[in-house]
């Protein structure tokens, strides 16, 4: 008996083939519609400017007084990201409950309005939230923390809702058929199953927020970003280099803490 031949890579009835072809056409159209000046970007003059800029960044500022300022700004950025993520986790969990349909008999009356709210929260970037909150909260870390919390609430709320909807329904169904109240079903079945995934999503967003908190300072929300915007605006490359090194160290620290927390959860 002859072995079956593999299907052809292209067939006019293949929907995936037409979809990939359409995506390829969109990519090519994007390149053609954008004014991409590759010749100028790869010119010797541009490369020389980049080399000169990078060489200036290779000499960081190490004055003790400046390092002291960078240290406290790093702590402020870390606190902004941690507090913003914690507030978002609490608010996201509260909004995920009405946004999720956990079983077939769940009416989920507030599912669509709540998801619309979550979409609105995460569709507005952190920088826009910070610019709006600076009007009421003023300059400083409060506006940045609230901006992170609002945007991350939309992200975590949607992820938490998907976690509740996609988890196995067997334990919860076993409690429902015994007439257990809805709140008890959530705390004894739905929530314990979802905890590892909820923590994983929260830690991942904390890693993202440490970067976002550094950027938010550019608009006056405090932390390392505010120092970065100030020194880059004055073309003080030595100070800028030190701030960038502090940002990378902070991201590495949070990434290590996140990895350690995941390792503890898997034990």
Coordinates of C-alpha atoms in Angstrom, one line a residue, residues 91-103 106-119 122 153-166 182 186:
X91 CA -9.6 46.2 40.9
X92 CA -9.1 43.7 38.0
X93 CA -10.3 40.8 40.1
X94 CA -13.4 42.8 41.2
X95 CA -14.2 43.6 37.6
X96 CA -13.3 40.1 36.3
X97 CA -16.1 38.5 38.2
X98 CA -19.0 40.2 36.4
X99 CA -17.0 40.1 33.1
X100 CA -16.8 36.3 33.2
X101 CA -19.3 33.6 32.3
X102 CA -18.1 30.7 34.5
X103 CA -20.7 28.0 33.5
X106 CA -24.6 31.7 34.3
X107 CA -26.8 34.6 33.1
X108 CA -23.7 37.0 33.1
X109 CA -25.9 40.1 32.8
X110 CA -23.0 42.5 33.4
X111 CA -20.6 40.7 31.1
X112 CA -20.7 43.0 28.1
X113 CA -20.8 46.3 30.0
X114 CA -17.9 45.3 32.2
X115 CA -15.8 44.1 29.3
X116 CA -16.5 47.4 27.5
X117 CA -15.2 49.2 30.6
X118 CA -12.1 47.0 30.7
X119 CA -11.5 47.7 27.0
X122 CA -6.6 49.4 28.7
X153 CA -6.8 47.2 35.6
X154 CA -8.1 46.9 32.1
X155 CA -5.4 44.4 31.2
X156 CA -5.6 42.2 34.3
X157 CA -9.4 42.3 34.4
X158 CA -9.7 40.8 30.9
X159 CA -7.0 38.2 31.7
X160 CA -8.6 37.3 35.0
X161 CA -12.0 36.9 33.3
X162 CA -10.5 34.6 30.7
X163 CA -8.9 32.5 33.4
X164 CA -12.2 32.0 35.2
X165 CA -14.0 31.1 31.9
X166 CA -11.3 28.7 30.6
X182 CA -22.6 31.1 44.4
X186 CA -16.3 30.9 43.9

